[in-house]
JSON list of C-alpha atoms in Angstrom, two decimals:
[
{"chain": "A", "resi": 13, "resn": "MET", "atom": "CA", "xyz": [62.43, 30.56, 169.36]},
{"chain": "A", "resi": 14, "resn": "THR", "atom": "CA", "xyz": [61.02, 34.05, 168.79]},
{"chain": "A", "resi": 15, "resn": "ALA", "atom": "CA", "xyz": [58.28, 35.20, 166.39]},
{"chain": "A", "resi": 16, "resn": "LEU", "atom": "CA", "xyz": [58.71, 38.40, 164.36]},
{"chain": "A", "resi": 17, "resn": "ARG", "atom": "CA", "xyz": [56.65, 40.55, 162.02]},
{"chain": "A", "resi": 18, "resn": "ILE", "atom": "CA", "xyz": [58.68, 42.26, 159.30]},
{"chain": "A", "resi": 19, "resn": "GLU", "atom": "CA", "xyz": [57.31, 45.17, 157.33]},
{"chain": "A", "resi": 20, "resn": "ILE", "atom": "CA", "xyz": [57.73, 45.18, 153.55]},
{"chain": "A", "resi": 21, "resn": "VAL", "atom": "CA", "xyz": [57.19, 47.95, 151.03]},
{"chain": "A", "resi": 22, "resn": "ASP", "atom": "CA", "xyz": [57.03, 46.84, 147.40]},
{"chain": "A", "resi": 23, "resn": "PRO", "atom": "CA", "xyz": [55.72, 48.40, 144.15]},
{"chain": "A", "resi": 24, "resn": "TYR", "atom": "CA", "xyz": [52.19, 47.24, 145.00]},
{"chain": "A", "resi": 25, "resn": "GLY", "atom": "CA", "xyz": [51.95, 48.60, 148.55]},
{"chain": "A", "resi": 26, "resn": "ALA", "atom": "CA", "xyz": [52.92, 47.81, 152.14]},
{"chain": "A", "resi": 27, "resn": "ARG", "atom": "CA", "xyz": [52.49, 44.50, 153.92]},
{"chain": "A", "resi": 28, "resn": "ALA", "atom": "CA", "xyz": [54.17, 42.34, 156.54]},
{"chain": "A", "resi": 29, "resn": "VAL", "atom": "CA", "xyz": [55.45, 38.79, 156.79]},
{"chain": "A", "resi": 30, "resn": "SER", "atom": "CA", "xyz": [56.09, 36.49, 159.72]},
{"chain": "A", "resi": 31, "resn": "ALA", "atom": "CA", "xyz": [59.49, 35.19, 160.68]},
{"chain": "A", "resi": 32, "resn": "ILE", "atom": "CA", "xyz": [60.85, 32.82, 163.31]},
{"chain": "A", "resi": 33, "resn": "VAL", "atom": "CA", "xyz": [64.18, 33.39, 165.02]},
{"chain": "A", "resi": 34, "resn": "ASP", "atom": "CA", "xyz": [65.96, 30.21, 166.11]},
{"chain": "A", "resi": 35, "resn": "GLU", "atom": "CA", "xyz": [68.53, 31.71, 168.47]},
{"chain": "A", "resi": 36, "resn": "ALA", "atom": "CA", "xyz": [71.95, 30.26, 169.21]},
{"chain": "A", "resi": 37, "resn": "LYS", "atom": "CA", "xyz": [73.72, 30.86, 172.50]},
{"chain": "A", "resi": 38, "resn": "ALA", "atom": "CA", "xyz": [76.65, 33.22, 171.97]},
{"chain": "A", "resi": 39, "resn": "PRO", "atom": "CA", "xyz": [76.08, 33.18, 168.18]},
{"chain": "A", "resi": 40, "resn": "ARG", "atom": "CA", "xyz": [78.99, 33.55, 165.75]},
{"chain": "A", "resi": 41, "resn": "GLY", "atom": "CA", "xyz": [76.74, 34.77, 162.93]},
{"chain": "A", "resi": 42, "resn": "ILE", "atom": "CA", "xyz": [73.19, 34.99, 161.66]},
{"chain": "A", "resi": 43, "resn": "VAL", "atom": "CA", "xyz": [71.50, 33.55, 158.57]},
{"chain": "A", "resi": 44, "resn": "THR", "atom": "CA", "xyz": [68.17, 34.47, 157.00]},
{"chain": "A", "resi": 45, "resn": "LEU", "atom": "CA", "xyz": [66.49, 31.48, 155.39]},
{"chain": "A", "resi": 46, "resn": "ALA", "atom": "CA", "xyz": [63.85, 31.79, 152.66]},
{"chain": "A", "resi": 47, "resn": "HIS", "atom": "CA", "xyz": [61.64, 28.87, 151.64]},
{"chain": "A", "resi": 48, "resn": "GLY", "atom": "CA", "xyz": [61.08, 27.38, 148.21]},
{"chain": "A", "resi": 49, "resn": "ALA", "atom": "CA", "xyz": [58.02, 27.79, 145.98]},
{"chain": "A", "resi": 50, "resn": "GLY", "atom": "CA", "xyz": [56.12, 24.76, 147.25]},
{"chain": "A", "resi": 51, "resn": "ALA", "atom": "CA", "xyz": [56.77, 25.18, 150.96]},
{"chain": "A", "resi": 52, "resn": "ASP", "atom": "CA", "xyz": [56.80, 27.74, 153.76]},
{"chain": "A", "resi": 53, "resn": "MET", "atom": "CA", "xyz": [59.01, 28.55, 156.72]},
{"chain": "A", "resi": 54, "resn": "HIS", "atom": "CA", "xyz": [57.55, 25.64, 158.72]},
{"chain": "A", "resi": 55, "resn": "HIS", "atom": "CA", "xyz": [58.70, 22.99, 156.23]},
{"chain": "A", "resi": 56, "resn": "ARG", "atom": "CA", "xyz": [60.58, 20.18, 157.97]},
{"chain": "A", "resi": 57, "resn": "PHE", "atom": "CA", "xyz": [63.67, 20.75, 155.84]},
{"chain": "A", "resi": 58, "resn": "LEU", "atom": "CA", "xyz": [64.04, 24.37, 156.94]},
{"chain": "A", "resi": 59, "resn": "VAL", "atom": "CA", "xyz": [63.25, 23.50, 160.55]},
{"chain": "A", "resi": 60, "resn": "ASP", "atom": "CA", "xyz": [65.95, 20.81, 160.51]},
{"chain": "A", "resi": 61, "resn": "ILE", "atom": "CA", "xyz": [68.54, 23.12, 158.97]},
{"chain": "A", "resi": 62, "resn": "ALA", "atom": "CA", "xyz": [67.73, 25.90, 161.45]},
{"chain": "A", "resi": 63, "resn": "ALA", "atom": "CA", "xyz": [68.04, 23.55, 164.42]},
{"chain": "A", "resi": 64, "resn": "ARG", "atom": "CA", "xyz": [71.42, 22.29, 163.26]},
{"chain": "A", "resi": 65, "resn": "LEU", "atom": "CA", "xyz": [72.67, 25.80, 162.60]},
{"chain": "A", "resi": 66, "resn": "VAL", "atom": "CA", "xyz": [71.74, 26.73, 166.16]},
{"chain": "A", "resi": 67, "resn": "GLU", "atom": "CA", "xyz": [73.70, 23.73, 167.41]},
{"chain": "A", "resi": 68, "resn": "GLY", "atom": "CA", "xyz": [76.66, 25.06, 165.43]},
{"chain": "A", "resi": 69, "resn": "GLY", "atom": "CA", "xyz": [76.44, 28.53, 166.98]},
{"chain": "A", "resi": 70, "resn": "ILE", "atom": "CA", "xyz": [74.55, 30.28, 164.16]},
{"chain": "A", "resi": 71, "resn": "THR", "atom": "CA", "xyz": [71.24, 32.08, 164.73]},
{"chain": "A", "resi": 72, "resn": "CYS", "atom": "CA", "xyz": [68.72, 31.45, 161.93]},
{"chain": "A", "resi": 73, "resn": "VAL", "atom": "CA", "xyz": [65.78, 33.63, 160.85]},
{"chain": "A", "resi": 74, "resn": "ARG", "atom": "CA", "xyz": [63.25, 31.65, 158.80]},
{"chain": "A", "resi": 75, "resn": "HIS", "atom": "CA", "xyz": [60.66, 33.79, 157.03]},
{"chain": "A", "resi": 76, "resn": "GLN", "atom": "CA", "xyz": [57.57, 33.74, 154.86]},
{"chain": "A", "resi": 77, "resn": "PHE", "atom": "CA", "xyz": [56.86, 35.45, 151.57]},
{"chain": "A", "resi": 78, "resn": "PRO", "atom": "CA", "xyz": [53.56, 37.37, 151.34]},
{"chain": "A", "resi": 79, "resn": "TYR", "atom": "CA", "xyz": [51.78, 34.62, 149.42]},
{"chain": "A", "resi": 80, "resn": "THR", "atom": "CA", "xyz": [52.56, 31.99, 152.05]},
{"chain": "A", "resi": 81, "resn": "GLU", "atom": "CA", "xyz": [51.70, 34.52, 154.75]},
{"chain": "A", "resi": 82, "resn": "ARG", "atom": "CA", "xyz": [48.17, 34.67, 153.37]},
{"chain": "A", "resi": 83, "resn": "GLY", "atom": "CA", "xyz": [47.98, 30.91, 152.77]},
{"chain": "A", "resi": 84, "resn": "SER", "atom": "CA", "xyz": [47.96, 31.13, 148.98]},
{"chain": "A", "resi": 85, "resn": "ARG", "atom": "CA", "xyz": [49.62, 28.83, 146.47]},
{"chain": "A", "resi": 86, "resn": "ARG", "atom": "CA", "xyz": [49.85, 31.60, 143.90]},
{"chain": "A", "resi": 87, "resn": "ILE", "atom": "CA", "xyz": [53.41, 32.88, 144.04]},
{"chain": "A", "resi": 88, "resn": "ASP", "atom": "CA", "xyz": [53.89, 36.63, 144.40]},
{"chain": "A", "resi": 89, "resn": "ALA", "atom": "CA", "xyz": [55.16, 38.76, 141.53]},
{"chain": "A", "resi": 90, "resn": "LYS", "atom": "CA", "xyz": [58.94, 38.96, 141.37]},
{"chain": "A", "resi": 91, "resn": "PRO", "atom": "CA", "xyz": [59.13, 42.57, 142.71]},
{"chain": "A", "resi": 92, "resn": "VAL", "atom": "CA", "xyz": [57.27, 41.42, 145.84]},
{"chain": "A", "resi": 93, "resn": "LEU", "atom": "CA", "xyz": [59.60, 38.46, 146.34]},
{"chain": "A", "resi": 94, "resn": "LEU", "atom": "CA", "xyz": [62.69, 40.64, 145.90]},
{"chain": "A", "resi": 95, "resn": "ALA", "atom": "CA", "xyz": [61.33, 43.27, 148.27]},
{"chain": "A", "resi": 96, "resn": "THR", "atom": "CA", "xyz": [60.78, 40.56, 150.88]},
{"chain": "A", "resi": 97, "resn": "ILE", "atom": "CA", "xyz": [64.37, 39.34, 150.64]},
{"chain": "A", "resi": 98, "resn": "ARG", "atom": "CA", "xyz": [65.58, 42.92, 151.05]},
{"chain": "A", "resi": 99, "resn": "ALA", "atom": "CA", "xyz": [63.26, 43.78, 153.93]},
{"chain": "A", "resi": 100, "resn": "VAL", "atom": "CA", "xyz": [64.16, 40.68, 155.92]},
{"chain": "A", "resi": 101, "resn": "ALA", "atom": "CA", "xyz": [67.89, 41.20, 155.39]},
{"chain": "A", "resi": 102, "resn": "GLU", "atom": "CA", "xyz": [67.62, 44.85, 156.40]},
{"chain": "A", "resi": 103, "resn": "HIS", "atom": "CA", "xyz": [65.56, 44.05, 159.49]},
{"chain": "A", "resi": 104, "resn": "VAL", "atom": "CA", "xyz": [68.04, 41.42, 160.62]},
{"chain": "A", "resi": 105, "resn": "ARG", "atom": "CA", "xyz": [71.01, 43.69, 159.90]},
{"chain": "A", "resi": 106, "resn": "THR", "atom": "CA", "xyz": [69.59, 46.46, 162.06]},
{"chain": "A", "resi": 107, "resn": "GLN", "atom": "CA", "xyz": [68.42, 44.20, 164.89]},
{"chain": "A", "resi": 108, "resn": "TRP", "atom": "CA", "xyz": [71.65, 42.19, 165.14]},
{"chain": "A", "resi": 109, "resn": "PRO", "atom": "CA", "xyz": [74.28, 44.64, 163.85]},
{"chain": "A", "resi": 110, "resn": "ALA", "atom": "CA", "xyz": [77.21, 42.88, 165.52]},
{"chain": "A", "resi": 111, "resn": "LEU", "atom": "CA", "xyz": [76.58, 39.52, 163.87]},
{"chain": "A", "resi": 112, "resn": "PRO", "atom": "CA", "xyz": [77.96, 38.65, 160.42]},
{"chain": "A", "resi": 113, "resn": "LEU", "atom": "CA", "xyz": [74.93, 38.28, 158.14]},
{"chain": "A", "resi": 114, "resn": "VAL", "atom": "CA", "xyz": [74.47, 35.73, 155.36]},
{"chain": "A", "resi": 115, "resn": "VAL", "atom": "CA", "xyz": [71.29, 35.42, 153.28]},
{"chain": "A", "resi": 116, "resn": "ALA", "atom": "CA", "xyz": [70.24, 31.88, 152.36]},
{"chain": "A", "resi": 117, "resn": "GLY", "atom": "CA", "xyz": [67.35, 30.33, 150.51]},
{"chain": "A", "resi": 118, "resn": "LYS", "atom": "CA", "xyz": [65.99, 27.00, 149.37]},
{"chain": "A", "resi": 119, "resn": "SER", "atom": "CA", "xyz": [65.32, 26.74, 145.61]},
{"chain": "A", "resi": 120, "resn": "MET", "atom": "CA", "xyz": [63.15, 29.75, 144.65]},
{"chain": "A", "resi": 121, "resn": "GLY", "atom": "CA", "xyz": [64.07, 31.54, 147.87]},
{"chain": "A", "resi": 122, "resn": "GLY", "atom": "CA", "xyz": [67.74, 31.27, 147.00]},
{"chain": "A", "resi": 123, "resn": "ARG", "atom": "CA", "xyz": [67.18, 32.32, 143.42]},
{"chain": "A", "resi": 124, "resn": "MET", "atom": "CA", "xyz": [65.33, 35.44, 144.61]},
{"chain": "A", "resi": 125, "resn": "ALA", "atom": "CA", "xyz": [68.28, 36.25, 146.90]},
{"chain": "A", "resi": 126, "resn": "THR", "atom": "CA", "xyz": [70.67, 36.17, 143.94]},
{"chain": "A", "resi": 127, "resn": "LEU", "atom": "CA", "xyz": [68.32, 38.29, 141.82]},
{"chain": "A", "resi": 128, "resn": "ALA", "atom": "CA", "xyz": [68.00, 40.85, 144.62]},
{"chain": "A", "resi": 129, "resn": "ALA", "atom": "CA", "xyz": [71.77, 41.02, 145.09]},
{"chain": "A", "resi": 130, "resn": "ALA", "atom": "CA", "xyz": [72.32, 41.31, 141.34]},
{"chain": "A", "resi": 131, "resn": "GLU", "atom": "CA", "xyz": [69.82, 44.18, 141.15]},
{"chain": "A", "resi": 132, "resn": "ALA", "atom": "CA", "xyz": [71.47, 46.21, 143.94]},
{"chain": "A", "resi": 133, "resn": "PRO", "atom": "CA", "xyz": [73.79, 45.42, 146.87]},
{"chain": "A", "resi": 134, "resn": "LEU", "atom": "CA", "xyz": [72.17, 44.00, 150.00]},
{"chain": "A", "resi": 135, "resn": "ARG", "atom": "CA", "xyz": [73.51, 46.23, 152.76]},
{"chain": "A", "resi": 136, "resn": "GLY", "atom": "CA", "xyz": [75.62, 44.46, 155.33]},
{"chain": "A", "resi": 137, "resn": "VAL", "atom": "CA", "xyz": [75.20, 41.03, 153.72]},
{"chain": "A", "resi": 138, "resn": "ARG", "atom": "CA", "xyz": [78.51, 39.18, 153.58]},
{"chain": "A", "resi": 139, "resn": "GLY", "atom": "CA", "xyz": [77.46, 36.27, 151.40]},
{"chain": "A", "resi": 140, "resn": "LEU", "atom": "CA", "xyz": [74.67, 34.16, 149.93]},
{"chain": "A", "resi": 141, "resn": "VAL", "atom": "CA", "xyz": [73.91, 30.45, 150.32]},
{"chain": "A", "resi": 142, "resn": "LEU", "atom": "CA", "xyz": [71.78, 28.68, 147.70]},
{"chain": "A", "resi": 143, "resn": "LEU", "atom": "CA", "xyz": [70.27, 25.35, 148.74]},
{"chain": "A", "resi": 144, "resn": "GLY", "atom": "CA", "xyz": [69.33, 23.67, 145.47]},
{"chain": "A", "resi": 145, "resn": "PHE", "atom": "CA", "xyz": [69.50, 26.52, 142.96]},
{"chain": "A", "resi": 146, "resn": "PRO", "atom": "CA", "xyz": [66.65, 25.92, 140.44]},
{"chain": "A", "resi": 147, "resn": "LEU", "atom": "CA", "xyz": [68.63, 26.32, 137.24]},
{"chain": "A", "resi": 148, "resn": "HIS", "atom": "CA", "xyz": [65.61, 25.44, 135.09]},
{"chain": "A", "resi": 149, "resn": "PRO", "atom": "CA", "xyz": [62.03, 24.11, 135.43]},
{"chain": "A", "resi": 150, "resn": "ARG", "atom": "CA", "xyz": [61.65, 20.35, 135.63]},
{"chain": "A", "resi": 151, "resn": "GLY", "atom": "CA", "xyz": [62.06, 18.86, 132.17]},
{"chain": "A", "resi": 152, "resn": "LYS", "atom": "CA", "xyz": [62.89, 22.18, 130.47]},
{"chain": "A", "resi": 153, "resn": "VAL", "atom": "CA", "xyz": [66.67, 22.30, 130.42]},
{"chain": "A", "resi": 154, "resn": "SER", "atom": "CA", "xyz": [68.07, 25.81, 130.14]},
{"chain": "A", "resi": 155, "resn": "THR", "atom": "CA", "xyz": [70.62, 28.13, 131.75]},
{"chain": "A", "resi": 156, "resn": "GLU", "atom": "CA", "xyz": [68.69, 31.41, 131.38]},
{"chain": "A", "resi": 157, "resn": "ARG", "atom": "CA", "xyz": [68.07, 31.58, 135.13]},
{"chain": "A", "resi": 158, "resn": "ALA", "atom": "CA", "xyz": [71.83, 31.89, 135.66]},
{"chain": "A", "resi": 159, "resn": "LEU", "atom": "CA", "xyz": [72.38, 34.93, 133.43]},
{"chain": "A", "resi": 160, "resn": "HIS", "atom": "CA", "xyz": [72.30, 37.35, 136.38]},
{"chain": "A", "resi": 161, "resn": "LEU", "atom": "CA", "xyz": [74.75, 35.44, 138.57]},
{"chain": "A", "resi": 162, "resn": "PRO", "atom": "CA", "xyz": [77.90, 37.37, 137.47]},
{"chain": "A", "resi": 163, "resn": "ARG", "atom": "CA", "xyz": [76.26, 40.54, 138.86]},
{"chain": "A", "resi": 164, "resn": "VAL", "atom": "CA", "xyz": [75.61, 39.17, 142.36]},
{"chain": "A", "resi": 165, "resn": "GLY", "atom": "CA", "xyz": [78.65, 40.92, 143.83]},
{"chain": "A", "resi": 166, "resn": "VAL", "atom": "CA", "xyz": [79.11, 38.94, 147.08]},
{"chain": "A", "resi": 167, "resn": "PRO", "atom": "CA", "xyz": [80.65, 35.51, 147.75]},
{"chain": "A", "resi": 168, "resn": "THR", "atom": "CA", "xyz": [78.14, 32.79, 147.05]},
{"chain": "A", "resi": 169, "resn": "LEU", "atom": "CA", "xyz": [77.95, 29.16, 148.15]},
{"chain": "A", "resi": 170, "resn": "PHE", "atom": "CA", "xyz": [75.88, 26.73, 146.09]},
{"chain": "A", "resi": 171, "resn": "LEU", "atom": "CA", "xyz": [74.84, 23.49, 147.82]},
{"chain": "A", "resi": 172, "resn": "HIS", "atom": "CA", "xyz": [73.56, 21.13, 145.15]},
{"chain": "A", "resi": 173, "resn": "GLY", "atom": "CA", "xyz": [72.54, 17.47, 145.03]},
{"chain": "A", "resi": 174, "resn": "THR", "atom": "CA", "xyz": [73.80, 15.00, 142.46]},
{"chain": "A", "resi": 175, "resn": "ARG", "atom": "CA", "xyz": [70.19, 13.92, 141.73]},
{"chain": "A", "resi": 176, "resn": "ASP", "atom": "CA", "xyz": [68.75, 17.44, 141.37]},
{"chain": "A", "resi": 177, "resn": "ALA", "atom": "CA", "xyz": [66.23, 17.39, 138.49]},
{"chain": "A", "resi": 178, "resn": "LEU", "atom": "CA", "xyz": [66.17, 21.20, 138.26]},
{"chain": "A", "resi": 179, "resn": "GLY", "atom": "CA", "xyz": [69.78, 21.41, 137.15]},
{"chain": "A", "resi": 180, "resn": "SER", "atom": "CA", "xyz": [72.61, 18.91, 136.99]},
{"chain": "A", "resi": 181, "resn": "VAL", "atom": "CA", "xyz": [75.84, 19.52, 138.86]},
{"chain": "A", "resi": 182, "resn": "GLU", "atom": "CA", "xyz": [77.70, 19.61, 135.55]},
{"chain": "A", "resi": 183, "resn": "ARG", "atom": "CA", "xyz": [75.37, 22.19, 134.02]},
{"chain": "A", "resi": 184, "resn": "LEU", "atom": "CA", "xyz": [75.53, 24.35, 137.15]},
{"chain": "A", "resi": 185, "resn": "GLN", "atom": "CA", "xyz": [79.33, 24.18, 137.20]},
{"chain": "A", "resi": 186, "resn": "GLY", "atom": "CA", "xyz": [79.32, 25.56, 133.68]},
{"chain": "A", "resi": 187, "resn": "VAL", "atom": "CA", "xyz": [77.48, 28.76, 134.62]},
{"chain": "A", "resi": 188, "resn": "LEU", "atom": "CA", "xyz": [79.00, 29.66, 138.00]},
{"chain": "A", "resi": 189, "resn": "PRO", "atom": "CA", "xyz": [80.68, 33.07, 138.02]},
{"chain": "A", "resi": 190, "resn": "PRO", "atom": "CA", "xyz": [84.28, 33.52, 139.24]},
{"chain": "A", "resi": 191, "resn": "GLY", "atom": "CA", "xyz": [84.47, 33.36, 143.02]},
{"chain": "A", "resi": 192, "resn": "ALA", "atom": "CA", "xyz": [81.32, 31.31, 143.50]},
{"chain": "A", "resi": 193, "resn": "ARG", "atom": "CA", "xyz": [81.72, 28.00, 145.29]},
{"chain": "A", "resi": 194, "resn": "LEU", "atom": "CA", "xyz": [79.87, 24.75, 144.67]},
{"chain": "A", "resi": 195, "resn": "GLN", "atom": "CA", "xyz": [79.62, 21.98, 147.26]},
{"chain": "A", "resi": 196, "resn": "VAL", "atom": "CA", "xyz": [78.16, 18.81, 145.81]},
{"chain": "A", "resi": 197, "resn": "ILE", "atom": "CA", "xyz": [75.84, 16.80, 148.06]},
{"chain": "A", "resi": 198, "resn": "GLU", "atom": "CA", "xyz": [76.08, 13.16, 147.03]},
{"chain": "A", "resi": 199, "resn": "HIS", "atom": "CA", "xyz": [72.86, 11.22, 146.36]},
{"chain": "A", "resi": 200, "resn": "ALA", "atom": "CA", "xyz": [70.57, 14.18, 147.18]},
{"chain": "A", "resi": 201, "resn": "ASP", "atom": "CA", "xyz": [67.71, 15.32, 144.96]},
{"chain": "A", "resi": 202, "resn": "HIS", "atom": "CA", "xyz": [66.31, 18.87, 144.65]},
{"chain": "A", "resi": 203, "resn": "GLY", "atom": "CA", "xyz": [64.62, 18.57, 148.04]},
{"chain": "A", "resi": 204, "resn": "PHE", "atom": "CA", "xyz": [67.79, 17.05, 149.51]},
{"chain": "A", "resi": 205, "resn": "ASP", "atom": "CA", "xyz": [66.07, 13.71, 150.01]},
{"chain": "A", "resi": 206, "resn": "VAL", "atom": "CA", "xyz": [68.08, 10.54, 149.41]},
{"chain": "A", "resi": 207, "resn": "LEU", "atom": "CA", "xyz": [67.26, 7.00, 148.37]},
{"chain": "A", "resi": 208, "resn": "ARG", "atom": "CA", "xyz": [67.52, 4.37, 151.09]},
{"chain": "A", "resi": 209, "resn": "ARG", "atom": "CA", "xyz": [69.95, 2.35, 149.02]},
{"chain": "A", "resi": 210, "resn": "SER", "atom": "CA", "xyz": [72.42, 5.25, 149.07]},
{"chain": "A", "resi": 211, "resn": "GLY", "atom": "CA", "xyz": [73.28, 4.40, 152.65]},
{"chain": "A", "resi": 212, "resn": "ARG", "atom": "CA", "xyz": [72.68, 8.02, 153.67]},
{"chain": "A", "resi": 213, "resn": "THR", "atom": "CA", "xyz": [69.82, 9.44, 155.72]},
{"chain": "A", "resi": 214, "resn": "ARG", "atom": "CA", "xyz": [67.94, 12.73, 155.77]},
{"chain": "A", "resi": 215, "resn": "ALA", "atom": "CA", "xyz": [69.76, 13.52, 159.02]},
{"chain": "A", "resi": 216, "resn": "ASP", "atom": "CA", "xyz": [73.13, 12.93, 157.35]},
{"chain": "A", "resi": 217, "resn": "ILE", "atom": "CA", "xyz": [72.28, 15.41, 154.61]},
{"chain": "A", "resi": 218, "resn": "ALA", "atom": "CA", "xyz": [70.95, 18.05, 157.01]},
{"chain": "A", "resi": 219, "resn": "ALA", "atom": "CA", "xyz": [74.12, 17.78, 159.07]},
{"chain": "A", "resi": 220, "resn": "GLU", "atom": "CA", "xyz": [76.32, 18.16, 155.98]},
{"chain": "A", "resi": 221, "resn": "LEU", "atom": "CA", "xyz": [74.37, 21.20, 154.78]},
{"chain": "A", "resi": 222, "resn": "ALA", "atom": "CA", "xyz": [74.38, 22.93, 158.17]},
{"chain": "A", "resi": 223, "resn": "LEU", "atom": "CA", "xyz": [78.10, 22.31, 158.60]},
{"chain": "A", "resi": 224, "resn": "ALA", "atom": "CA", "xyz": [78.78, 23.84, 155.19]},
{"chain": "A", "resi": 225, "resn": "ILE", "atom": "CA", "xyz": [76.64, 26.90, 155.93]},
{"chain": "A", "resi": 226, "resn": "ALA", "atom": "CA", "xyz": [78.17, 27.43, 159.37]},
{"chain": "A", "resi": 227, "resn": "GLY", "atom": "CA", "xyz": [81.66, 27.16, 157.88]},
{"chain": "A", "resi": 228, "resn": "PHE", "atom": "CA", "xyz": [80.78, 29.68, 155.19]},
{"chain": "A", "resi": 229, "resn": "VAL", "atom": "CA", "xyz": [79.42, 32.13, 157.78]},
{"chain": "A", "resi": 230, "resn": "ALA", "atom": "CA", "xyz": [82.58, 31.78, 159.88]},
{"chain": "A", "resi": 231, "resn": "GLU", "atom": "CA", "xyz": [84.73, 32.32, 156.78]},
{"chain": "A", "resi": 232, "resn": "ARG", "atom": "CA", "xyz": [82.83, 35.44, 155.78]},
{"chain": "A", "resi": 233, "resn": "ALA", "atom": "CA", "xyz": [83.07, 36.80, 159.31]},
{"chain": "A", "resi": 234, "resn": "GLY", "atom": "CA", "xyz": [86.81, 36.30, 159.26]},
{"chain": "A", "resi": 235, "resn": "ALA", "atom": "CA", "xyz": [87.17, 37.88, 155.82]},
{"chain": "A", "resi": 236, "resn": "ALA", "atom": "CA", "xyz": [85.40, 41.01, 157.00]},
{"chain": "A", "resi": 237, "resn": "GLY", "atom": "CA", "xyz": [87.33, 41.25, 160.25]}
]
């Protein structure tokens, strides 16, 4: 495990965020992993996913956004969030140029990755992974947050629970652009937690998610080779 500081330049100035590199031995690829709005890079969910990716031969770079870097609950303006996604991806691309790069994010972190890619190509990024795409706020059903998805421009994997309150599987299926892939995670909610009566555990879900991400990275590496 290695700590990093990544410099960011956004419309409001220059700053830096922390990142943690969970390194695989003889890695087959590398994934950046952005947290959701109510968490940070130390959240147990991201730590679990990173550890399982490492076991599967994928290096993972978990990172903060500026607001979590300074310990605030007030989410940064969108240009700052997008600049962070770009800066982290660019840093990783330049530091590990031989490894196929995929950008991933949980909830808001994933949504910002799609917005960044839709705005302009992310250099060297071979795909995106969205862990619980927040299609709409809780209780305010809408599909406006998906309007940019056709402009993303790289293969995208959506991992989505059947109990996700921020967008049903059916509603998400209806807005996916051509070429995007959806893997449904049975019994999982937006945080990928499951009810005990489902017969599944948090570990089961983490293993399924990591396997899907690792497979996607391997596929994108092969497609580019």
